[in-house]
Amino acid sequence: EDQVTQSPEALRLQEGESSSLNCSYTVSGLRGLFWYRQDPGKGPEFLFTLYSAGEEKEKERLKATLTKKESFLHITAPKPEDSATYLCAVQAGNNAGNMLTFGGGTRLMVKP
Amino acid sequence: DTGVSQDPRHKITKRGQNVTFRCDPISEHNRLYWYRQTLGQGPEFLTYFQNEAQLEKSRLLSDRFSAERPKGSFSTLEIQRTEQGDSAMYLCASSKGLGGNTGELFFGEGSRLTVL
C-alpha cells in the first residue's frame, strides 16, 4: 500500500527564516511526486511534479527536490503570504487512473 | 473561469438527510476524481471517472455514497442518510487522459459538508 508521511506537522518561521519540509514515501514504482499548496477553506493548488531521483523544480521562493525515498520542499526567505498547508502526494506506476495518495500536510506559519 | 467548479461551497444538513454535490471539471479533461478531506488531514481518494465510466472506488466509499458522471462532463456525488462522520470537505479534481497527461490533478475549491 502506498504511504506518504510529512514532517513536521506544523512549522512556525519568522519572515526571512529559511527551512525545509520533508515528505517520506513508499510506493510501488513511483510515477510522480506532487507538491500542492492549500489555503484554509480552499482546494489544493498544484505547485510541482517530480518524476525521478535527483530532479529539482523551483518556483519563486520554493524549491522541490526528490530522492528515492523522500522529497524536500525548501523555502528560502519566506514571507507571510507563504503561510499555508503544503501537501505532498505520490502517484504509483501501476495506477492506471493516476490517483494521488496524499500525506497529512505541513502547516506553515510565517510571522512578519 | 476555466478551473474546476464545485457547488455548493457549503452545505449544512441534519443527520439522516440526503445531500448532493456537483462538480464541473476543466472542459478538456476527461478524468474526474472525488476526494474527501477532514480537518488537519490530507485528501483521501473516493472515486474516479474516465469519461462517463466509474473505474475505481475506494473502500471509504460506503453504499450510502453514489457518484455519477452521466455524459462524461459534470459529476454528482450523493450521500444518502448522512451521518455526523460524513462531515468533511469534498474535493473534486480533474486531469487529462492519456496523451498529454503529465499526471497532475487540478482541484476545485471544495464543498464543505456539516452534518448536525
Short mmCIF file of C-alpha atoms in Angstrom, two decimals:
data_model
loop_
_atom_site.label_atom_id
_atom_site.label_comp_id
_atom_site.label_asym_id
_atom_site.label_seq_id
_atom_site.Cartn_x
_atom_site.Cartn_y
_atom_site.Cartn_z
CA GLU A 1 0.00 0.00 0.00
CA ASP A 2 1.32 3.45 -0.95
CA GLN A 3 2.18 5.63 2.04
CA VAL A 4 3.21 9.26 2.42
CA THR A 5 4.40 10.83 5.68
CA GLN A 6 5.07 14.54 6.03
CA SER A 7 7.05 16.26 8.73
CA PRO A 8 6.85 18.41 10.68
CA GLU A 9 3.07 18.63 11.08
CA ALA A 10 3.39 22.34 11.79
CA LEU A 11 6.21 24.83 11.35
CA ARG A 12 6.46 28.40 12.55
CA LEU A 13 9.05 30.64 10.91
CA GLN A 14 9.97 34.27 11.14
CA GLU A 15 9.87 36.15 7.88
CA GLY A 16 13.17 35.54 6.09
CA GLU A 17 13.99 32.37 8.06
CA SER A 18 14.63 29.61 5.51
CA SER A 19 13.66 25.99 6.22
CA SER A 20 12.69 22.66 4.63
CA LEU A 21 9.63 20.46 4.72
CA ASN A 22 10.01 16.68 4.43
CA CYS A 23 7.92 14.10 2.58
CA SER A 24 8.83 10.43 3.01
CA TYR A 25 7.13 7.90 0.79
CA THR A 26 6.78 4.24 -0.06
CA VAL A 27 5.15 3.43 -3.37
CA SER A 28 5.00 0.61 -5.90
CA GLY A 29 7.07 2.17 -8.64
CA LEU A 30 6.90 5.95 -8.45
CA ARG A 31 5.33 7.60 -11.47
CA GLY A 32 5.40 11.07 -9.96
CA LEU A 33 5.62 13.02 -6.71
CA PHE A 34 3.49 16.13 -6.41
CA TRP A 35 3.54 19.16 -4.15
CA TYR A 36 0.41 21.22 -3.56
CA ARG A 37 -0.32 24.33 -1.54
CA GLN A 38 -3.64 24.60 0.28
CA ASP A 39 -5.03 27.77 1.85
CA PRO A 40 -7.68 27.49 4.59
CA GLY A 41 -11.10 26.61 3.18
CA LYS A 42 -9.76 26.21 -0.36
CA GLY A 43 -8.82 23.31 -2.62
CA PRO A 44 -5.18 22.26 -3.14
CA GLU A 45 -3.26 24.31 -5.69
CA PHE A 46 -0.69 22.49 -7.80
CA LEU A 47 2.95 23.54 -7.33
CA PHE A 48 5.37 20.93 -8.71
CA THR A 49 5.73 17.47 -10.18
CA LEU A 50 8.95 15.48 -9.76
CA TYR A 51 9.44 12.28 -11.74
CA SER A 52 12.85 10.86 -10.88
CA ALA A 53 15.50 10.93 -8.17
CA GLY A 54 17.82 13.89 -8.48
CA GLU A 55 15.24 16.09 -10.12
CA GLU A 56 14.69 19.63 -8.82
CA LYS A 57 12.00 22.22 -9.55
CA GLU A 58 11.87 25.87 -8.47
CA LYS A 59 9.17 28.49 -8.26
CA GLU A 60 9.83 31.85 -6.60
CA ARG A 61 10.93 31.08 -3.02
CA LEU A 62 10.14 27.36 -3.27
CA LYS A 63 12.42 24.56 -4.44
CA ALA A 64 11.43 20.89 -4.50
CA THR A 65 13.91 18.03 -4.62
CA LEU A 66 13.48 14.27 -4.89
CA THR A 67 15.42 11.20 -3.76
CA LYS A 68 14.41 7.55 -3.94
CA LYS A 69 12.79 7.69 -0.52
CA GLU A 70 11.84 11.29 0.15
CA SER A 71 11.24 14.75 -1.18
CA PHE A 72 12.03 18.12 0.34
CA LEU A 73 10.34 21.45 -0.17
CA HIS A 74 12.86 24.16 0.60
CA ILE A 75 11.51 27.61 1.40
CA THR A 76 14.04 30.41 1.06
CA ALA A 77 13.45 33.71 2.85
CA PRO A 78 9.72 33.07 3.35
CA LYS A 79 7.14 35.83 3.51
CA PRO A 80 3.86 35.88 5.46
CA GLU A 81 1.97 35.14 2.24
CA ASP A 82 3.73 31.77 2.08
CA SER A 83 1.67 30.70 5.11
CA ALA A 84 -0.42 27.70 4.05
CA THR A 85 -0.58 23.92 4.32
CA TYR A 86 1.80 22.16 1.96
CA LEU A 87 0.69 18.74 0.77
CA CYS A 88 2.84 16.03 -0.77
CA ALA A 89 1.31 13.24 -2.87
CA VAL A 90 2.57 10.24 -4.83
CA GLN A 91 1.29 8.54 -7.95
CA ALA A 92 2.17 4.89 -8.41
CA GLY A 93 3.36 3.45 -11.68
CA ASN A 94 0.75 0.69 -11.58
CA ASN A 95 -2.01 3.21 -11.08
CA ALA A 96 -3.80 3.42 -14.39
CA GLY A 97 -6.14 6.13 -13.17
CA ASN A 98 -3.42 8.50 -11.93
CA MET A 99 -4.92 8.67 -8.45
CA LEU A 100 -2.84 10.50 -5.87
CA THR A 101 -2.07 9.32 -2.34
CA PHE A 102 -1.57 12.32 -0.05
CA GLY A 103 0.34 12.87 3.14
CA GLY A 104 -1.17 14.71 6.08
CA GLY A 105 0.44 18.01 5.16
CA THR A 106 2.70 20.52 6.88
CA ARG A 107 1.02 23.65 8.19
CA LEU A 108 3.43 26.55 7.68
CA MET A 109 3.02 29.84 9.51
CA VAL A 110 5.36 32.72 8.63
CA LYS A 111 5.31 35.64 11.04
CA PRO A 112 6.33 39.14 9.99
CA ASP B 1 -13.06 30.92 -15.38
CA THR B 2 -11.64 27.68 -16.77
CA GLY B 3 -10.92 25.93 -13.46
CA VAL B 4 -12.78 23.12 -11.68
CA SER B 5 -16.08 24.37 -10.28
CA GLN B 6 -17.94 22.87 -7.31
CA ASP B 7 -21.39 23.60 -5.95
CA PRO B 8 -22.49 24.25 -3.29
CA ARG B 9 -19.44 25.55 -1.45
CA HIS B 10 -21.06 24.94 1.92
CA LYS B 11 -23.88 22.64 2.99
CA ILE B 12 -25.32 22.23 6.47
CA THR B 13 -27.74 19.37 6.91
CA LYS B 14 -29.36 17.30 9.61
CA ARG B 15 -28.37 13.71 10.23
CA GLY B 16 -30.38 11.35 8.04
CA GLN B 17 -30.91 13.79 5.18
CA ASN B 18 -29.57 13.27 1.65
CA VAL B 19 -27.14 15.73 0.06
CA THR B 20 -25.80 16.10 -3.46
CA PHE B 21 -22.68 17.90 -4.66
CA ARG B 22 -21.91 18.90 -8.23
CA CYS B 23 -18.55 19.21 -9.96
CA ASP B 24 -17.80 20.77 -13.34
CA PRO B 25 -14.28 19.80 -14.44
CA ILE B 26 -11.92 21.66 -16.76
CA SER B 27 -13.54 21.25 -20.17
CA GLU B 28 -10.81 19.33 -21.98
CA HIS B 29 -10.19 16.94 -19.06
CA ASN B 30 -11.76 13.51 -19.38
CA ARG B 31 -10.72 12.21 -15.93
CA LEU B 32 -12.60 13.30 -12.84
CA TYR B 33 -11.86 12.43 -9.19
CA TRP B 34 -13.62 12.83 -5.87
CA TYR B 35 -11.64 13.15 -2.66
CA ARG B 36 -12.66 13.73 0.95
CA GLN B 37 -10.64 15.79 3.41
CA THR B 38 -11.20 16.11 7.15
CA LEU B 39 -9.67 18.81 9.30
CA GLY B 40 -5.91 18.50 9.66
CA GLN B 41 -5.65 15.59 7.24
CA GLY B 42 -4.66 15.21 3.63
CA PRO B 43 -7.26 14.43 0.96
CA GLU B 44 -8.39 10.78 0.70
CA PHE B 45 -9.37 9.24 -2.63
CA LEU B 46 -13.03 8.25 -3.02
CA THR B 47 -13.68 7.50 -6.68
CA TYR B 48 -12.56 8.22 -10.23
CA PHE B 49 -14.19 8.50 -13.66
CA GLN B 50 -12.75 8.31 -17.12
CA ASN B 51 -15.35 9.96 -19.32
CA GLU B 52 -18.68 8.54 -18.07
CA ALA B 53 -17.22 5.29 -16.71
CA GLN B 54 -16.61 4.97 -12.98
CA LEU B 55 -13.39 2.94 -12.99
CA GLU B 56 -12.37 2.79 -9.36
CA LYS B 57 -13.92 3.22 -5.93
CA SER B 58 -12.19 3.37 -2.57
CA ARG B 59 -13.14 1.18 0.37
CA LEU B 60 -14.01 4.51 2.02
CA LEU B 61 -16.98 4.84 -0.32
CA SER B 62 -19.79 3.15 1.58
CA ASP B 63 -23.04 2.14 -0.09
CA ARG B 64 -24.58 5.41 1.13
CA PHE B 65 -22.34 7.23 -1.34
CA SER B 66 -23.00 7.26 -5.06
CA ALA B 67 -21.29 9.19 -7.81
CA GLU B 68 -22.29 9.69 -11.42
CA ARG B 69 -20.92 11.36 -14.50
CA PRO B 70 -23.75 10.79 -16.94
CA LYS B 71 -22.41 12.43 -20.11
CA GLY B 72 -18.74 12.47 -19.30
CA SER B 73 -18.87 16.14 -18.36
CA PHE B 74 -20.10 17.23 -14.92
CA SER B 75 -20.32 14.80 -12.00
CA THR B 76 -22.51 14.49 -8.92
CA LEU B 77 -21.71 12.92 -5.56
CA GLU B 78 -24.75 11.98 -3.47
CA ILE B 79 -24.64 10.99 0.17
CA GLN B 80 -27.77 9.30 1.47
CA ARG B 81 -28.83 9.15 5.13
CA THR B 82 -25.98 11.44 6.21
CA GLU B 83 -24.12 10.74 9.44
CA GLN B 84 -22.06 13.11 11.57
CA GLY B 85 -18.94 11.28 10.43
CA ASP B 86 -19.64 12.42 6.88
CA SER B 87 -18.78 16.00 7.86
CA ALA B 88 -15.77 16.90 5.71
CA MET B 89 -14.62 18.86 2.68
CA TYR B 90 -15.49 17.04 -0.54
CA LEU B 91 -12.97 17.89 -3.24
CA CYS B 92 -13.33 17.33 -6.96
CA ALA B 93 -10.35 17.23 -9.29
CA SER B 94 -9.83 16.68 -12.99
CA SER B 95 -6.97 15.73 -15.29
CA LYS B 96 -6.27 14.91 -18.89
CA GLY B 97 -6.42 11.31 -20.00
CA LEU B 98 -3.74 9.52 -21.95
CA GLY B 99 -1.93 11.66 -24.44
CA GLY B 100 -0.76 14.87 -22.84
CA ASN B 101 -1.24 13.65 -19.30
CA THR B 102 1.61 14.81 -17.10
CA GLY B 103 -0.10 13.42 -14.04
CA GLU B 104 -1.15 16.44 -12.06
CA LEU B 105 -4.68 16.79 -10.80
CA PHE B 106 -6.40 20.17 -10.72
CA PHE B 107 -8.70 20.66 -7.75
CA GLY B 108 -11.80 22.73 -7.22
CA GLU B 109 -12.45 24.86 -4.16
CA GLY B 110 -14.34 22.05 -2.46
CA SER B 111 -17.79 21.57 -0.95
CA ARG B 112 -17.81 21.67 2.84
CA LEU B 113 -20.44 19.46 4.47
CA THR B 114 -21.53 19.86 8.06
CA VAL B 115 -23.91 17.22 9.43
CA LEU B 116 -25.70 18.26 12.63
#
